Structures are given as structure tokens and as C-alpha cells.
Short mmCIF file of C-alpha atoms in Angstrom, two decimals:
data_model
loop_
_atom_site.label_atom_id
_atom_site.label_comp_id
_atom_site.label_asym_id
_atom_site.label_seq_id
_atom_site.Cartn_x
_atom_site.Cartn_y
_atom_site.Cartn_z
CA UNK A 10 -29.79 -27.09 -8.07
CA UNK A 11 -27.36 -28.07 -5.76
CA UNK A 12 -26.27 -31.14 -6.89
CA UNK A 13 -26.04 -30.15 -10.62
CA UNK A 14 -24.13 -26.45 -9.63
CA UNK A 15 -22.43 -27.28 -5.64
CA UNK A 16 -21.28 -24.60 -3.69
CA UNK A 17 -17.46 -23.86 -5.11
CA UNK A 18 -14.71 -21.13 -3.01
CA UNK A 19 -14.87 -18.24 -4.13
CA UNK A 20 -11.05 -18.42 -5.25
CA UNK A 21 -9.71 -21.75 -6.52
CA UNK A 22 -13.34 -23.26 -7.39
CA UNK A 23 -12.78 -26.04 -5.37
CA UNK A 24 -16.50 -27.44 -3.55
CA UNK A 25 -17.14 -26.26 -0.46
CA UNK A 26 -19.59 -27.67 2.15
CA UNK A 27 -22.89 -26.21 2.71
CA UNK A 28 -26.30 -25.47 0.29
CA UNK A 29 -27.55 -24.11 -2.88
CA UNK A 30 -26.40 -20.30 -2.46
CA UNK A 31 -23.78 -21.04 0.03
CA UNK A 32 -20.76 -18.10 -0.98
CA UNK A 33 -17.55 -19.61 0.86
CA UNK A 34 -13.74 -19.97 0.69
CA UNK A 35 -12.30 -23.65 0.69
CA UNK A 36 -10.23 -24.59 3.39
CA UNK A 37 -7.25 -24.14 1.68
CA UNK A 38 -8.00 -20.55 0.79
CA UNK A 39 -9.98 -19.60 4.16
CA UNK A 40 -6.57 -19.19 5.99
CA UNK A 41 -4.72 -17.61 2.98
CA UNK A 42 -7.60 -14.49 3.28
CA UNK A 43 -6.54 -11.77 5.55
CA UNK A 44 -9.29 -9.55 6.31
CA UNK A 45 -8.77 -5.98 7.45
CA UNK A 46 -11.11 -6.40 10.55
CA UNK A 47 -11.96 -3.52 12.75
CA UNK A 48 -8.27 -2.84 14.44
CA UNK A 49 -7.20 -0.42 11.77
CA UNK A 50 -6.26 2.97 11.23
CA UNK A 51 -9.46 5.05 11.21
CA UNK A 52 -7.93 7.53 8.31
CA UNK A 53 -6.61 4.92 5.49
CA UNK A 54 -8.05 1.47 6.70
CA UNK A 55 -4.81 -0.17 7.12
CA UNK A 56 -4.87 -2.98 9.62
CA UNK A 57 -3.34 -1.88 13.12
CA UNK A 58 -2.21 -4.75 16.17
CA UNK A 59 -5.09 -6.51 17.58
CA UNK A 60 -7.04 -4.42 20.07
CA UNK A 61 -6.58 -1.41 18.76
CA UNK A 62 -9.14 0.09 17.13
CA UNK A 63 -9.47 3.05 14.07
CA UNK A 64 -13.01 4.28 16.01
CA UNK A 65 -11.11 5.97 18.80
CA UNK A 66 -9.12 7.98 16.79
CA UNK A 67 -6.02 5.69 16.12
CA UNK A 68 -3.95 6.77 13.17
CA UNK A 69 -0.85 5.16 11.61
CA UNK A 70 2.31 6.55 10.81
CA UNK A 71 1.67 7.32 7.43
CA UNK A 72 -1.44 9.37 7.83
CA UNK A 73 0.15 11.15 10.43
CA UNK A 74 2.91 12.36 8.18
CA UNK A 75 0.45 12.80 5.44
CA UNK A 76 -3.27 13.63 6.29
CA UNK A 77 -5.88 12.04 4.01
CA UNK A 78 -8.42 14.51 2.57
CA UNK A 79 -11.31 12.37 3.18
CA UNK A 80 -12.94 11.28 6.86
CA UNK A 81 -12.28 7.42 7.25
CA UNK A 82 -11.63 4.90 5.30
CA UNK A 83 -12.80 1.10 5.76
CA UNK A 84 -11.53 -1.83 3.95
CA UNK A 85 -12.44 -5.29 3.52
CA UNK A 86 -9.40 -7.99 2.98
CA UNK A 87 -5.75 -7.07 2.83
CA UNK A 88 -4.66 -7.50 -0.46
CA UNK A 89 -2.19 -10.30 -0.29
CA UNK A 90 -2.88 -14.05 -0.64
CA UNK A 91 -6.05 -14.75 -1.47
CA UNK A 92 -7.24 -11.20 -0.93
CA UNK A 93 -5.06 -10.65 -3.92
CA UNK A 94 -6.33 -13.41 -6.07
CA UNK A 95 -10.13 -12.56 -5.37
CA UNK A 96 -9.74 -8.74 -6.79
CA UNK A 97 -7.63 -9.60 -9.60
CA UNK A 98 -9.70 -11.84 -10.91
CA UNK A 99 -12.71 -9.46 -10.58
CA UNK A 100 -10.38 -6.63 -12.16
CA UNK A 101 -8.36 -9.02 -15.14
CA UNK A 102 -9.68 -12.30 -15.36
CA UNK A 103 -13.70 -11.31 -16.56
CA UNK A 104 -15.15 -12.72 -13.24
CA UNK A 105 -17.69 -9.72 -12.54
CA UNK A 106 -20.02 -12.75 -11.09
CA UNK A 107 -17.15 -12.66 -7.84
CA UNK A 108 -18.79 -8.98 -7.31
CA UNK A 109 -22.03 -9.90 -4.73
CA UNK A 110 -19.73 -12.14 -2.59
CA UNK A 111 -16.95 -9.34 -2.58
CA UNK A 112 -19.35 -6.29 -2.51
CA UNK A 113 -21.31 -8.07 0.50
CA UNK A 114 -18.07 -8.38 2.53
CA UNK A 115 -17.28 -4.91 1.49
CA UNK A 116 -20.90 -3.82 2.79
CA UNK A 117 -19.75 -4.94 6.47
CA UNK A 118 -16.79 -3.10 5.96
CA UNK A 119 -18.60 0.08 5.26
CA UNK A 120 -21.00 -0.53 7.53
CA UNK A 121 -19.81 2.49 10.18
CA UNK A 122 -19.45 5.20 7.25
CA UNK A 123 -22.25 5.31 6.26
CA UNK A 124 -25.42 6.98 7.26
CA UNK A 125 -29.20 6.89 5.50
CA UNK A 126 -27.93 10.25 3.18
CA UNK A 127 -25.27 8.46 2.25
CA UNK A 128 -23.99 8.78 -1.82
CA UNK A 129 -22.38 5.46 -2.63
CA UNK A 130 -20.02 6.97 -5.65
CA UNK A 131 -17.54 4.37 -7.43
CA UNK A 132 -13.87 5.47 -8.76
CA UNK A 133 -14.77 5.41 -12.50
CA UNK A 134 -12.54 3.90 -15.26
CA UNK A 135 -11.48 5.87 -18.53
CA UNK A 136 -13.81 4.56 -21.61
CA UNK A 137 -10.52 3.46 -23.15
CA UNK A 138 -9.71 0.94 -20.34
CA UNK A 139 -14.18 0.22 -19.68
CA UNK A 140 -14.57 -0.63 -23.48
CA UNK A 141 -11.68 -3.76 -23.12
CA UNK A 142 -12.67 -4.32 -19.66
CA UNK A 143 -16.43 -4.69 -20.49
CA UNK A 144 -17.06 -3.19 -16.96
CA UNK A 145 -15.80 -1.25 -13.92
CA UNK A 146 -14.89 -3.56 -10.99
CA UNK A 147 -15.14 -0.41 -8.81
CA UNK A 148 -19.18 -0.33 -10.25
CA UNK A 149 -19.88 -3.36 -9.67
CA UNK A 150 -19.37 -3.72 -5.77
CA UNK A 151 -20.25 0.26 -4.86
CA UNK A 152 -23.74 -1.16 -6.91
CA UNK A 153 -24.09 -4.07 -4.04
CA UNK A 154 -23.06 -1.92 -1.48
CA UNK A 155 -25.69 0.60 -2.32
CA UNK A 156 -28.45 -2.02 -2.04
CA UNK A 157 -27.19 -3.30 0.83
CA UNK A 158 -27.49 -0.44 2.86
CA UNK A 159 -30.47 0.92 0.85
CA UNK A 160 -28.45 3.68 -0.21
CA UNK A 161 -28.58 6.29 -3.31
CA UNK A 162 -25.71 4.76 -5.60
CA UNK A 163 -23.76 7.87 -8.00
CA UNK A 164 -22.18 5.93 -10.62
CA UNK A 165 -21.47 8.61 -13.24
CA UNK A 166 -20.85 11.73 -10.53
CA UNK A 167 -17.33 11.30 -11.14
CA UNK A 168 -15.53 10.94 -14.69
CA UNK A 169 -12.26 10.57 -16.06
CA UNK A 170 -11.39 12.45 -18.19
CA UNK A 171 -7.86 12.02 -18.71
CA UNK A 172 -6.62 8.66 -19.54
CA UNK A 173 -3.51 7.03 -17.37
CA UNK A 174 -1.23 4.44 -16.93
CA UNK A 175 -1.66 2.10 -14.30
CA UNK A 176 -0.32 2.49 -11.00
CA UNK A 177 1.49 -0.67 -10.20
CA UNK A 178 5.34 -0.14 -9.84
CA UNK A 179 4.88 3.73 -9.31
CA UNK A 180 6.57 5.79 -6.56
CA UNK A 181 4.08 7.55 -4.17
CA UNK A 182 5.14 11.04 -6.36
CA UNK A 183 4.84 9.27 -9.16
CA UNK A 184 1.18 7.77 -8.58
CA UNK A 185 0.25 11.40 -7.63
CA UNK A 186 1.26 12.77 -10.36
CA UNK A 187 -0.14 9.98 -13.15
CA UNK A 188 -3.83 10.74 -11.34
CA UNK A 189 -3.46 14.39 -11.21
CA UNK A 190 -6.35 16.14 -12.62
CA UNK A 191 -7.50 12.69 -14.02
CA UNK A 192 -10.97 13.11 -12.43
CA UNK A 193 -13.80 15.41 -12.46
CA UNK A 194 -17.38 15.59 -11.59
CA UNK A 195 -20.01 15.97 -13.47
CA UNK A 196 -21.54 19.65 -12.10
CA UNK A 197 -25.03 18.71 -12.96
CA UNK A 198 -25.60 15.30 -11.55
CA UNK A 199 -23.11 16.82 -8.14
CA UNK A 200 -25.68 19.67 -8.09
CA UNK A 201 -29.16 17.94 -6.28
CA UNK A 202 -26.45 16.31 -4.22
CA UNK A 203 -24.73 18.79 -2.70
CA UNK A 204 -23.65 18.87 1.09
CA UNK A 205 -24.66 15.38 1.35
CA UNK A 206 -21.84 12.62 2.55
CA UNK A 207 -20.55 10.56 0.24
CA UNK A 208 -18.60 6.75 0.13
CA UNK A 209 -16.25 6.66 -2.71
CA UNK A 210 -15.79 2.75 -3.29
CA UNK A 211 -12.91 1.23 -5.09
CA UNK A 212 -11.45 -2.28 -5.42
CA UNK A 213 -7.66 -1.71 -4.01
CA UNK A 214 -6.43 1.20 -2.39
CA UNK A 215 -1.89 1.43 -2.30
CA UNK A 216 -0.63 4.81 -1.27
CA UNK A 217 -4.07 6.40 -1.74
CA UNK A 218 -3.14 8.92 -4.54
CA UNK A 219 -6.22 8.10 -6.88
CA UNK A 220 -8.35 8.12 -3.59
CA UNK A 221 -7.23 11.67 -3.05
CA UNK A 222 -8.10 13.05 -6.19
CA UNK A 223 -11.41 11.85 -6.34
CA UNK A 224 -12.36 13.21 -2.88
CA UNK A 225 -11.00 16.70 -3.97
CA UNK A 226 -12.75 16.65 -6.98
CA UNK A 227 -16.10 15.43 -4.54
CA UNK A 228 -14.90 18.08 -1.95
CA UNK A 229 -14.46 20.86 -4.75
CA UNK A 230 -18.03 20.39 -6.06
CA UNK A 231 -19.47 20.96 -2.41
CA UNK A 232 -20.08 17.13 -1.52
CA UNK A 233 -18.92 15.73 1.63
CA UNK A 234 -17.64 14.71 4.45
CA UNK A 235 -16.17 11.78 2.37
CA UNK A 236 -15.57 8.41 3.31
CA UNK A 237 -13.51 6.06 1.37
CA UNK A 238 -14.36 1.86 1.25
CA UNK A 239 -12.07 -0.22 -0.45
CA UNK A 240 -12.21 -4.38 -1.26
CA UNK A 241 -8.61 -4.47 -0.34
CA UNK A 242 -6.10 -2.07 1.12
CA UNK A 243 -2.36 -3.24 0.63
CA UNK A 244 -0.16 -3.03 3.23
CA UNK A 245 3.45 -2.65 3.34
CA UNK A 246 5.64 -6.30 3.86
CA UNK A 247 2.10 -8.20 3.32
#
């Protein structure tokens, strides 16, 4: 099967050495993929210096001015170069088949959130935006996640039930307020689950407001602690 499908990067489609199965970046893109590592803030993921590290309670200056009402949060790639191209073309350009590759790197990420009562929930996307998009990016990877930690995976716990406009070229105030009261969960599905710990998984986490309101909405319904996994966490000057 090799020789009629080779190995291709993940991001340009270019072949890549190795055999049937092999899930690689060429070495173009390889150097071009920043990934968050474990020297990061423990409270939003972002990437601290080298040798510093989020476990021992390191937190960067914008969680200190503004504490995150979730645990710790863990992300995979910093979205910028090819970080960037991988989750918009699993969010824009109909390439759900990037989601194992993206949700196993994600699954490393996560790996020190989680614990075996562990609820993997996704952010959900309004049925406006899910009918064009065909699926929920966000879905996709908390699905692989899930399995690879042999966890319980929530994918309709949370709703939205407000429709909004994206968040791209929004002011922190204005992100919080285009989310605000955007998500709920669903009472009877949050019921058998309450009190256990939850990872809310999304593809790209910016200032964190949609992250927020899903974890109060979790917190509200008596779910928790919650822990937050992203693909990518952007980072300011990346």
C-alpha cells in the first residue's frame, strides 16, 4: 500500500520517508512547527523560556492579572507557521482526515490532566456553522483523545445555543462579550456526571474568552475541576 499511497507531511503533502502508516511533517515543514512543549504556563498553556516549567506552579503575566476559571491548560503546537496551517485546514479547508495525527499529538499534550474519571467534553459549534462545516474540528480530536486515554468522551454535554460571530480581529472585551451566554449544558446528560473532572478540548485557544464560558457553564452544572487542552494556543508576536 505503500508504494501506491507513500507517506505524505501532514501539511504541504509533500512524501516523507518512512512506511505504510508513517504520520510525519516534511523537512521543510518540521522546522516551521512550533510545539508548545512542557515549559509553559501551567494556567493557559502558553509556552514559557526553556527550563521553566507550568508543573511547579509557573504562571505568566496574563493569568496573573486575570485568573483562568479552569485548573490547567495544555496545548499542543503554537499556532503560527505550520501550527497555523495544520488547524486551519482541519477547521476551513474539509481535511477532518488531519484529525488522528493532530488529536494524537494533542493526546501527549493532555497527557498530565487527565486522570481515569476523566470527561473528555469538546467546545461545540452552533448547528448554523456544523451544517456548512459538515463537522466540529473541536469533535473530532476530543474523539481521539478520548480513545487514547481510554476515557468517557461528552460530546453533546455542552450546546450552543446562541449563534456568534467569529472571534478573529476581536478585542479581549469584545471576544467576551460575543461568547457571553453562548453556551449551556445540557442538565440531563451533566447529571450522571456530576463532580467528576472534566477536559474541555478545542482546536485554538487566543485570549481564552470562549474557554471561560464553557468551564462556567461546566462549573455551574456541578462538573469539575476543569482542565482545558487545546491543538494550538496563540501567542502574542508568534
Amino acid at each position: 500500500m505503500a508504494l501506491i499511497y507513500p507517506p505524505q507531511c501532514l501539511a504541504c503533502g509533500e512524501a516523507v520517508a518512512g512506511g505504510e502508516g508513517v504520520v510525519s511533517l516534511c523537512p521543510a515543514c518540521w522546522p516551521d512547527a512550533a510545539f508548545a512543549g512542557a515549559s509553559c504556563c501551567g494556567s493557559c498553556g502558553v509556552p514559557l523560556p526553556a527550563g521553566l516549567d507550568g508543573e511547579d506552579g509557573l504562571i505568566c503575566d496574563d493569568c496573573l492579572g486575570q485568573p483562568r476559571p479552569w485548573a490547567q491548560a495544555r496545548a499542543a503546537l503554537v499556532y503560527a507557521g505550520t501550527g497555523k496551517k495544520l488547524v486551519l485546514a482541519l477547521k476551513h479547508a474539509d481535511r477532518p482526515d488531519l484529525a488522528p495525527a493532530l488529536g494524537a499529538w494533542l493526546a501527549r499534550a493532555a497527557g498530565p490532566l487527565v486522570t481515569p474519571e476523566t470527561v473528555v467534553v469538546p467546545v461545540p459549534l452552533h448547528l448554523r456553522r456544523l451544517m456548512r462545516r459538515k463537522y466540529n474540528q473541536a469533535e473530532l480530536l476530543a474523539g481521539h483523545v478520548a480513545k487514547a486515554h481510554g476515557l468517557t468522551l461528552a460530546p453533546r454535554l455542552l450546546r450552543r445555543v446562541r449563534h456568534t460571530e467569529g472571534q478573529d480581529h476581536r478585542g479581549v472585551l469584545d471576544r467576551v462579550a460575543n461568547v457571553a451566554g453562548a453556551l449551556a449544558v445540557d442538565a440531563a446528560r451533566a447529571a450522571p456526571l456530576a463532580r467528576r473532572p472534566v477536559l474541555l478540548v478545542d482546536d485554538v485557544m487566543a485570549s481564552g474568552a470562549t474557554m471561560a464560558e464553557a468551564a462556567g457553564a461546566l462549573a455551574a452544572a456541578g462538573l469539575g475541576p476543569i482542565h482545558v487542552a487545546v491543538l494550538a494556543r496563540a501567542v502574542k508576536d508568534a
